[in-house]
Amino acid sequence: SGFARGDGSDKLSFELIVQADEIQEGDRVVTSGDDHVPPGLLIGSVENIQAGQAQLFKRVRIAPALTELRFADILILRAK
């Protein structure tokens, strides 16, 4: 698990991925449901991974599933 955020380009940065975590290019990245977002929503797919022995975390870039996304315009309804 990790944290995805915009990196100022058309890609996302997937952060806090420790070297021991198994992740491959092409893997689908989905929401975990550990916050206020429902689980299983597609974020995108892993495009590039940089791993190094001297670094604690891998550098992972995600190609987003949606290219025109404005979070202020999203309303998620949850059944009670």
C-alpha atoms as an extended CHARMM CRD file, in Angstrom:
* protein
*
        80  EXT
         1         1  SER       CA              0.0000000000        0.0000000000        0.0000000000  PROA      1               0.0000000000
         2         2  GLY       CA              1.0540000000        3.5770000000       -0.5060000000  PROA      2               0.0000000000
         3         3  PHE       CA             -0.1130000000        7.0960000000       -1.2170000000  PROA      3               0.0000000000
         4         4  ALA       CA             -0.8760000000        8.4070000000       -4.7300000000  PROA      4               0.0000000000
         5         5  ARG       CA             -0.7350000000       12.1100000000       -5.5620000000  PROA      5               0.0000000000
         6         6  GLY       CA             -0.3080000000       14.3810000000       -8.5470000000  PROA      6               0.0000000000
         7         7  ASP       CA              3.2750000000       15.2090000000       -9.4360000000  PROA      7               0.0000000000
         8         8  GLY       CA              2.6900000000       18.2960000000      -11.5790000000  PROA      8               0.0000000000
         9         9  SER       CA              2.5920000000       16.3420000000      -14.8340000000  PROA      9               0.0000000000
        10        10  ASP       CA             -0.0120000000       14.0760000000      -16.3980000000  PROA      10              0.0000000000
        11        11  LYS       CA              1.1550000000       11.2070000000      -14.1460000000  PROA      11              0.0000000000
        12        12  LEU       CA              0.7760000000       10.3440000000      -10.4760000000  PROA      12              0.0000000000
        13        13  SER       CA              3.4860000000        9.6230000000       -7.9490000000  PROA      13              0.0000000000
        14        14  PHE       CA              2.8780000000        6.4970000000       -5.8330000000  PROA      14              0.0000000000
        15        15  GLU       CA              4.7310000000        7.0860000000       -2.5870000000  PROA      15              0.0000000000
        16        16  LEU       CA              5.7330000000        5.1530000000        0.5260000000  PROA      16              0.0000000000
        17        17  ILE       CA              6.2830000000        1.8950000000       -1.3720000000  PROA      17              0.0000000000
        18        18  VAL       CA              9.0340000000        0.1040000000        0.5730000000  PROA      18              0.0000000000
        19        19  GLN       CA             11.6600000000       -1.8890000000       -1.3120000000  PROA      19              0.0000000000
        20        20  ALA       CA             10.2120000000       -5.2060000000       -0.0570000000  PROA      20              0.0000000000
        21        21  ASP       CA              6.7430000000       -4.4840000000       -1.5100000000  PROA      21              0.0000000000
        22        22  GLU       CA              6.0210000000       -6.4840000000       -4.6550000000  PROA      22              0.0000000000
        23        23  ILE       CA              4.8670000000       -4.2120000000       -7.4600000000  PROA      23              0.0000000000
        24        24  GLN       CA              5.2530000000       -4.5470000000      -11.2270000000  PROA      24              0.0000000000
        25        25  GLU       CA              4.7580000000       -2.3200000000      -14.2330000000  PROA      25              0.0000000000
        26        26  GLY       CA              1.2120000000       -2.7720000000      -15.4940000000  PROA      26              0.0000000000
        27        27  ASP       CA             -0.2380000000       -3.4830000000      -12.0240000000  PROA      27              0.0000000000
        28        28  ARG       CA             -3.5870000000       -1.8070000000      -11.4310000000  PROA      28              0.0000000000
        29        29  VAL       CA             -3.7600000000        0.6150000000       -8.5090000000  PROA      29              0.0000000000
        30        30  VAL       CA             -7.0920000000        0.8720000000       -6.6800000000  PROA      30              0.0000000000
        31        31  THR       CA             -8.3230000000        2.6750000000       -3.5720000000  PROA      31              0.0000000000
        32        32  SER       CA             -7.9670000000        0.7440000000       -0.3300000000  PROA      32              0.0000000000
        33        33  GLY       CA            -11.0320000000        2.0980000000        1.4490000000  PROA      33              0.0000000000
        34        34  ASP       CA             -8.9360000000        3.0860000000        4.4730000000  PROA      34              0.0000000000
        35        35  ASP       CA            -10.1070000000        6.6890000000        4.2180000000  PROA      35              0.0000000000
        36        36  HSD       CA            -13.2700000000        8.4440000000        3.0280000000  PROA      36              0.0000000000
        37        37  VAL       CA            -13.0700000000        6.9410000000       -0.4760000000  PROA      37              0.0000000000
        38        38  PRO       CA            -14.7690000000        3.5920000000       -1.1680000000  PROA      38              0.0000000000
        39        39  PRO       CA            -12.4720000000        0.6080000000       -1.7980000000  PROA      39              0.0000000000
        40        40  GLY       CA            -11.7590000000       -0.7260000000       -5.2740000000  PROA      40              0.0000000000
        41        41  LEU       CA            -11.9560000000        2.5020000000       -7.3050000000  PROA      41              0.0000000000
        42        42  LEU       CA             -9.4110000000        2.3820000000      -10.1240000000  PROA      42              0.0000000000
        43        43  ILE       CA             -6.6950000000        5.0350000000       -9.7860000000  PROA      43              0.0000000000
        44        44  GLY       CA             -4.5350000000        3.9050000000      -12.7250000000  PROA      44              0.0000000000
        45        45  SER       CA             -1.7650000000        1.4890000000      -13.6370000000  PROA      45              0.0000000000
        46        46  VAL       CA              1.9140000000        1.3540000000      -12.7000000000  PROA      46              0.0000000000
        47        47  GLU       CA              3.9730000000        2.8110000000      -15.5290000000  PROA      47              0.0000000000
        48        48  ASN       CA              7.4870000000        2.9820000000      -14.1020000000  PROA      48              0.0000000000
        49        49  ILE       CA              9.3580000000        1.7110000000      -11.0300000000  PROA      49              0.0000000000
        50        50  GLN       CA             12.7630000000        2.8360000000       -9.7820000000  PROA      50              0.0000000000
        51        51  ALA       CA             14.2330000000        0.7700000000       -6.9590000000  PROA      51              0.0000000000
        52        52  GLY       CA             17.6240000000        1.0900000000       -5.3340000000  PROA      52              0.0000000000
        53        53  GLN       CA             19.4170000000       -0.6030000000       -2.4730000000  PROA      53              0.0000000000
        54        54  ALA       CA             20.3750000000        2.7370000000       -0.9150000000  PROA      54              0.0000000000
        55        55  GLN       CA             16.7900000000        4.0080000000       -0.8360000000  PROA      55              0.0000000000
        56        56  LEU       CA             14.1010000000        3.0590000000        1.6760000000  PROA      56              0.0000000000
        57        57  PHE       CA             11.2350000000        3.5680000000       -0.7920000000  PROA      57              0.0000000000
        58        58  LYS       CA             10.7260000000        2.7240000000       -4.4650000000  PROA      58              0.0000000000
        59        59  ARG       CA              9.8930000000        5.5480000000       -6.8620000000  PROA      59              0.0000000000
        60        60  VAL       CA              6.7020000000        4.5570000000       -8.6610000000  PROA      60              0.0000000000
        61        61  ARG       CA              4.8140000000        6.4690000000      -11.3720000000  PROA      61              0.0000000000
        62        62  ILE       CA              1.1950000000        5.7660000000      -12.2120000000  PROA      62              0.0000000000
        63        63  ALA       CA             -0.6140000000        6.4680000000      -15.4670000000  PROA      63              0.0000000000
        64        64  PRO       CA             -4.0050000000        7.7050000000      -14.2120000000  PROA      64              0.0000000000
        65        65  ALA       CA             -7.1640000000        5.9210000000      -15.3360000000  PROA      65              0.0000000000
        66        66  LEU       CA             -8.8490000000        9.3090000000      -15.8420000000  PROA      66              0.0000000000
        67        67  THR       CA             -7.0200000000       12.1940000000      -17.4480000000  PROA      67              0.0000000000
        68        68  GLU       CA             -9.5930000000       14.9490000000      -16.8550000000  PROA      68              0.0000000000
        69        69  LEU       CA            -10.3260000000       14.6170000000      -13.1550000000  PROA      69              0.0000000000
        70        70  ARG       CA            -11.2660000000       17.5090000000      -10.9150000000  PROA      70              0.0000000000
        71        71  PHE       CA            -11.7170000000       16.3680000000       -7.3320000000  PROA      71              0.0000000000
        72        72  ALA       CA            -13.8660000000       19.3690000000       -6.4710000000  PROA      72              0.0000000000
        73        73  ASP       CA            -16.4610000000       18.0540000000       -8.9390000000  PROA      73              0.0000000000
        74        74  ILE       CA            -16.7700000000       14.5270000000       -7.5200000000  PROA      74              0.0000000000
        75        75  LEU       CA            -19.5450000000       13.4590000000       -5.2050000000  PROA      75              0.0000000000
        76        76  ILE       CA            -19.4240000000        9.9530000000       -3.8050000000  PROA      76              0.0000000000
        77        77  LEU       CA            -22.6300000000        8.6250000000       -2.2780000000  PROA      77              0.0000000000
        78        78  ARG       CA            -22.5060000000        5.7460000000        0.1440000000  PROA      78              0.0000000000
        79        79  ALA       CA            -25.5080000000        3.6190000000        1.1230000000  PROA      79              0.0000000000
        80        80  LYS       CA            -26.1500000000        3.2870000000        4.8450000000  PROA      80              0.0000000000
